[in-house]
CSV table of C-alpha atoms in Angstrom, one decimal:
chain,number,residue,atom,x,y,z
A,179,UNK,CA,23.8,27.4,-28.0
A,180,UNK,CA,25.6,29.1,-30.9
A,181,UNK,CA,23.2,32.9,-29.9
A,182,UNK,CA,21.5,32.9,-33.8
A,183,UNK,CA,17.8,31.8,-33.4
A,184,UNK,CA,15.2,30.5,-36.1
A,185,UNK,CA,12.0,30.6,-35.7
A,186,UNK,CA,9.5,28.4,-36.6
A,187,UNK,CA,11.2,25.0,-35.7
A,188,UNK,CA,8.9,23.2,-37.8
A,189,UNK,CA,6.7,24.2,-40.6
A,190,UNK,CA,4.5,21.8,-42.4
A,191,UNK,CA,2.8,23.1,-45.3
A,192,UNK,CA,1.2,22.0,-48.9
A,193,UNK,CA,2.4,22.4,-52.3
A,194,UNK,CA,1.7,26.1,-53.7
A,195,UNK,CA,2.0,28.0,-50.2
A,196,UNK,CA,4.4,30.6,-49.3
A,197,UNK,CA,6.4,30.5,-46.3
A,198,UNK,CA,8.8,32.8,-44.2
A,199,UNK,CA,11.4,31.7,-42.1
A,200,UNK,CA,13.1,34.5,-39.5
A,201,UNK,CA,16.5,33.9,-38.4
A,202,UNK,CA,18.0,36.6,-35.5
A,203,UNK,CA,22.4,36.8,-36.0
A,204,UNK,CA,24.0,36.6,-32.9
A,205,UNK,CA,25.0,40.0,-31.3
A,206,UNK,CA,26.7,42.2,-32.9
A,207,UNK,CA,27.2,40.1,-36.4
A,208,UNK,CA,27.1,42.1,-39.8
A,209,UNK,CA,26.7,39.1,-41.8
A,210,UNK,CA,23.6,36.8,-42.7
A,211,UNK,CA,23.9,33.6,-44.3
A,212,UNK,CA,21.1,31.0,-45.6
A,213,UNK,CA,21.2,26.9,-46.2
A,214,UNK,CA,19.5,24.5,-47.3
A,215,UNK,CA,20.2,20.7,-46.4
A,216,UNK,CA,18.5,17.8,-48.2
A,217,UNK,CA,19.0,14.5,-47.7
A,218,UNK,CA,20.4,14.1,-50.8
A,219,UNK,CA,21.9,17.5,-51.6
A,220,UNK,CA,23.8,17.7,-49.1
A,221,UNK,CA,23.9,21.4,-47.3
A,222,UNK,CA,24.1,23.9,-49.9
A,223,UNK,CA,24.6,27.8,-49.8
A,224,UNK,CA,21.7,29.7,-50.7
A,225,UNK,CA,22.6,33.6,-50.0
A,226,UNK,CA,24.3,35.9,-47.9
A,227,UNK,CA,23.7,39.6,-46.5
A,228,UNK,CA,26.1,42.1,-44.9
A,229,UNK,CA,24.7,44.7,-42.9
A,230,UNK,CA,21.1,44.8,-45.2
A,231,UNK,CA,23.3,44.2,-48.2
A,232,UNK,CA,23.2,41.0,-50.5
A,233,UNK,CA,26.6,40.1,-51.0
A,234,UNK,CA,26.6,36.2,-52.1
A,235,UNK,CA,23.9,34.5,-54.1
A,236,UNK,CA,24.7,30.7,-54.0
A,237,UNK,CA,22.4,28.3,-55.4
A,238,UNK,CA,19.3,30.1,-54.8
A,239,UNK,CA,15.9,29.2,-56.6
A,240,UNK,CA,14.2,32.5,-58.1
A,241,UNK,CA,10.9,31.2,-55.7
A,242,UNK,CA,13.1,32.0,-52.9
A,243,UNK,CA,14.4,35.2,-52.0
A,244,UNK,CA,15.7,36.6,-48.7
A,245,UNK,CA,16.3,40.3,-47.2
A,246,UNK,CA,18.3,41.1,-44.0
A,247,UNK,CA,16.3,44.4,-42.1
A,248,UNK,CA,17.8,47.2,-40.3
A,249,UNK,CA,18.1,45.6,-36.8
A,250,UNK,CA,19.9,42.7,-38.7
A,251,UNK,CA,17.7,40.0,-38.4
A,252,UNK,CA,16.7,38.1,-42.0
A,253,UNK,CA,13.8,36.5,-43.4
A,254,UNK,CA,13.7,33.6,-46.1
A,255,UNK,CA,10.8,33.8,-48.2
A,256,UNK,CA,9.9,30.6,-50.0
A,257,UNK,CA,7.0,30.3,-52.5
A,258,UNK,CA,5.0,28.0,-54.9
A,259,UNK,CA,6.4,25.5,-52.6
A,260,UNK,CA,7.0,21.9,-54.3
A,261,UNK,CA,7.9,18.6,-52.7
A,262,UNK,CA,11.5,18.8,-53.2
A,263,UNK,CA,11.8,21.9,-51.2
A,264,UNK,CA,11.1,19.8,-48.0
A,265,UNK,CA,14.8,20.4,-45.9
A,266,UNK,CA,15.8,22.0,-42.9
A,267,UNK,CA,16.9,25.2,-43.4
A,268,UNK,CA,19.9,27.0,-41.7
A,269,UNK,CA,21.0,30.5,-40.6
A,270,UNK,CA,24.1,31.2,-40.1
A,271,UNK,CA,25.7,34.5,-38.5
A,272,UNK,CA,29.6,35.6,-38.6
A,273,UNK,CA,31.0,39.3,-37.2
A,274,UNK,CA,32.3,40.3,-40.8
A,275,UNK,CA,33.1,39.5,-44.1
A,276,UNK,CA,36.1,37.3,-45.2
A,277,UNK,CA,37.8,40.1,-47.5
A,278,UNK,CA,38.1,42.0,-44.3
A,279,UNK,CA,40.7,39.7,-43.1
A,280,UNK,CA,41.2,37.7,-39.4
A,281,UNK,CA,39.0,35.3,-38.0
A,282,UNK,CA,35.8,37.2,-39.3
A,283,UNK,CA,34.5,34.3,-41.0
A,284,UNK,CA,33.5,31.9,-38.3
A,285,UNK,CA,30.6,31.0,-38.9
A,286,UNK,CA,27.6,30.3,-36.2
A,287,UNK,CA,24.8,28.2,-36.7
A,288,UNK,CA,21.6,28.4,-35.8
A,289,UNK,CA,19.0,25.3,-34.7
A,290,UNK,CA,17.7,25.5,-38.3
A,291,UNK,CA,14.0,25.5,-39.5
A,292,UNK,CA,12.5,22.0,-40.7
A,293,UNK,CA,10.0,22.7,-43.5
A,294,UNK,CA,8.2,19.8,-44.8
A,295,UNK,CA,5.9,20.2,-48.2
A,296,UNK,CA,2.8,18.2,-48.3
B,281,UNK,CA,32.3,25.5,-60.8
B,282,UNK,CA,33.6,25.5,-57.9
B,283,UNK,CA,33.6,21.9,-56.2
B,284,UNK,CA,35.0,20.4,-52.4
B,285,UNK,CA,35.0,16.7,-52.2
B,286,UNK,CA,35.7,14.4,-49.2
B,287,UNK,CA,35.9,11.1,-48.2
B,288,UNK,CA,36.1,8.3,-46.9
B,289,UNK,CA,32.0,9.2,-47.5
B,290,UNK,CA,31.6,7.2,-44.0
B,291,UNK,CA,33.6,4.9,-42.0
B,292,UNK,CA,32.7,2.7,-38.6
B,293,UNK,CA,35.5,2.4,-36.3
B,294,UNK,CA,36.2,1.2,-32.4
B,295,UNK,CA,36.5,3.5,-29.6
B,296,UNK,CA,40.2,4.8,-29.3
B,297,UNK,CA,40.9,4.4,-33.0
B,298,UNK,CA,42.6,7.5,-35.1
B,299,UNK,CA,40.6,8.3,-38.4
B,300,UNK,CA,41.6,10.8,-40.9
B,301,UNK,CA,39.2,12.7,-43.0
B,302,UNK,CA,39.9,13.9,-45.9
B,303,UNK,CA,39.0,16.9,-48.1
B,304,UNK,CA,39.9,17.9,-51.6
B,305,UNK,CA,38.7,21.2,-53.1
B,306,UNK,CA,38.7,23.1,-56.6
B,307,UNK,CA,37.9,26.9,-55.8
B,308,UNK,CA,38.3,29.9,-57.9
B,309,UNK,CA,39.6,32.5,-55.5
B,310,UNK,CA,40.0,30.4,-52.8
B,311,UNK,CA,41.0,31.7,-49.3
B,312,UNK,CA,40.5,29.2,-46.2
B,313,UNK,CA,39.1,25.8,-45.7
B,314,UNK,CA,36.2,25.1,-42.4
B,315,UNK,CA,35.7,22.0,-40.9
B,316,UNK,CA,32.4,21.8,-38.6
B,317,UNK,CA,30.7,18.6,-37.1
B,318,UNK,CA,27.2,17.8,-37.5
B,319,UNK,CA,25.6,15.6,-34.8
B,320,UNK,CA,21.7,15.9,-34.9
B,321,UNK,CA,21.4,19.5,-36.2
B,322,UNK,CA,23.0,22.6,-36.5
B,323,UNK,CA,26.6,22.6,-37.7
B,324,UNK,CA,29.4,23.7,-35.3
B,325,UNK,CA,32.7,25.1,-36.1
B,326,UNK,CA,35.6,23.4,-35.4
B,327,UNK,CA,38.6,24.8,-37.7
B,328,UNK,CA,39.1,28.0,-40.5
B,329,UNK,CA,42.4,27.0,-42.0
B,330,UNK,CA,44.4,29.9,-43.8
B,331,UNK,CA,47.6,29.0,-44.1
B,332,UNK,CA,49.2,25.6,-45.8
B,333,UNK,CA,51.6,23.6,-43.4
B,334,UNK,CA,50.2,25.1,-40.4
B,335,UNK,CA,48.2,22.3,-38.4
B,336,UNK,CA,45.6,23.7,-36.0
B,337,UNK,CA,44.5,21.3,-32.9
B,338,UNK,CA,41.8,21.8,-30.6
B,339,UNK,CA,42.2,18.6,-28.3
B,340,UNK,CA,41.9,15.1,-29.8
B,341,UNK,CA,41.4,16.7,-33.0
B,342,UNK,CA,43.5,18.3,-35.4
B,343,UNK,CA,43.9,19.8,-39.2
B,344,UNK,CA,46.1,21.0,-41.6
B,345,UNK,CA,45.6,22.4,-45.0
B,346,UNK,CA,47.9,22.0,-48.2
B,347,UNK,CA,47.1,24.6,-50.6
B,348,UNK,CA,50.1,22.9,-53.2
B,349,UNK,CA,47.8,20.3,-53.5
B,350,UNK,CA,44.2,21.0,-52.5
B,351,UNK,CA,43.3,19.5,-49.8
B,352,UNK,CA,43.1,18.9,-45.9
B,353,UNK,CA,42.5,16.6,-43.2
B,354,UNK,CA,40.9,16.3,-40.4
B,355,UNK,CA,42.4,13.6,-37.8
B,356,UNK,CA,40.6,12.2,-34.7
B,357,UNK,CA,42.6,10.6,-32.2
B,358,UNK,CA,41.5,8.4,-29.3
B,359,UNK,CA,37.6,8.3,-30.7
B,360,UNK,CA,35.5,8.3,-28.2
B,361,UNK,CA,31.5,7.8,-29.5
B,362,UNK,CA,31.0,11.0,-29.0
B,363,UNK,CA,32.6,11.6,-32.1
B,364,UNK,CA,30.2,10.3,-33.7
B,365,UNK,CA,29.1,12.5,-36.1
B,366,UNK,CA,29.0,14.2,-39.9
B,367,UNK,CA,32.2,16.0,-40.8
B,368,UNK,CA,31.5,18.6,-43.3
B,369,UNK,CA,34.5,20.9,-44.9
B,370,UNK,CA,33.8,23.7,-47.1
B,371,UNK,CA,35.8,25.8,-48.8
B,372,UNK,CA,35.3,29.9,-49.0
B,373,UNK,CA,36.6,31.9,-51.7
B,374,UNK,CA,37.2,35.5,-51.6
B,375,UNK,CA,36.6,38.9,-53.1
B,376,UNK,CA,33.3,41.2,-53.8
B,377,UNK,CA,31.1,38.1,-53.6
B,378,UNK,CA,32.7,35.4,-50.6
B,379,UNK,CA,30.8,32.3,-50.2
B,380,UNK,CA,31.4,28.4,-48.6
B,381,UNK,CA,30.9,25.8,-50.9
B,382,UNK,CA,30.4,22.7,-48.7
B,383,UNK,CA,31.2,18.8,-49.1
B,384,UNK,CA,28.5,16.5,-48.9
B,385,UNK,CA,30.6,14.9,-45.4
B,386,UNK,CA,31.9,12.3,-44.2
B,387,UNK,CA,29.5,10.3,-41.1
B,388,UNK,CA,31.7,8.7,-38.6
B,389,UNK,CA,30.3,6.5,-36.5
B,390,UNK,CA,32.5,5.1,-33.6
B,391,UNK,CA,31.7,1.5,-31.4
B,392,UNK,CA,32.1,0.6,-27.9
């Protein structure tokens, strides 16, 4: 058990909805980080927050967006959902940022969020 | 763009065989390389490589980075089948806006 939750553990929903996915860091980790993994994409970086900041925007759609809330945990917000956005989706937490130097960059993973689009 | 490639993309071998993995990156900005398994969901870390030359080991498995050439490895000694698994590597670049740009993995699978 890496300590970072996601909650729901399965979503199933049709084409057109709007879904949010919640994702509590371990304790006491600044850092927020969101994936997506396809079967054929592969996982792939979606965005990151520090401390309510957005600090990383990987390969993101503008459907999706994401904020991280005061007592750090982070939602995903996906909309005008389409067949392809059927993955699982992972949170990830770290203490820190890797600019601030050490081992702050490990990364913990949560049990991830299956969505599938109908 | 920034781009991390491994291979072999997946490989079968016997229990007790060594396997090396390998991973090639192109990164602007690049600062460590991370190795995690994936077995049937969440990735877990196994290695954050900074420094080239330096091999990092964490019982039968081991790494080493060589930022001359851009790349590491990942070697398994002794497989056991619970080493059976997907080996991603990512590489994270640095500065105002950090992020891990991941391989698409490499699935070992190891046989009694």
């Amino acid at each position: 058990d890496s300590g970072v939750t996601q909650t729901p553990k399965h979503l199933i929903t049709a084409t057109g909805q709007r879904v949010t996915l919640r994702c509590s860091p371990r304790s006491g980790d600044l850092s927020v980080y969101w994936y997506q993994q396809s079967l054929d994409q592969g996982l792939q970086f979606l965005i990151q927050y520090y401390n309510g900041e957005e600090r990383a925007k990987g390969n993101i759609l503008e459907r999706f967006s994401a904020q991280q809330f005061p007592d750090l945990h982070s939602e995903l917000n996906l909309s005008s959902l389409e067949l392809g956005d059927s993955a699982l989706y992972f949170c990830a937490s770290s203490e820190g940022l890797a600019i601030s130097g050490g081992n702050t960059y490990e990364q913990y993973f949560g049990p991830g969020t299956r969505l599938t689009v109908t | 763009e920034d781009k991390v490639v491994q291979s072999p993309l997946s490989l079968v071998v016997h229990e007790g065989d060594t396997v090396t993995l390998n991973c090639s990156y192109e990164v602007t900005n690049f600062r460590s390389l991370l190795w995690y398994k994936q077995e049937k969901k969440a990735p877990t870390f196994l290695f954050m490589l900074t420094s080239s030359g330096i091999e990092k080991k964490s019982g039968r498995l081991s790494s080493i980075l060589d930022k001359k050439e851009l790349f590491s490895i990942l070697n398994i000694t002794a497989t056991q089948t619970g080493d059976s698994a997907i080996y991603l590597c990512a590489a994270l670049n640095t500065g105002t806006a950090s992020k891990l740009t991941f391989g698409t993995g490499t699935r070992l699978q190891v046989t009694l």
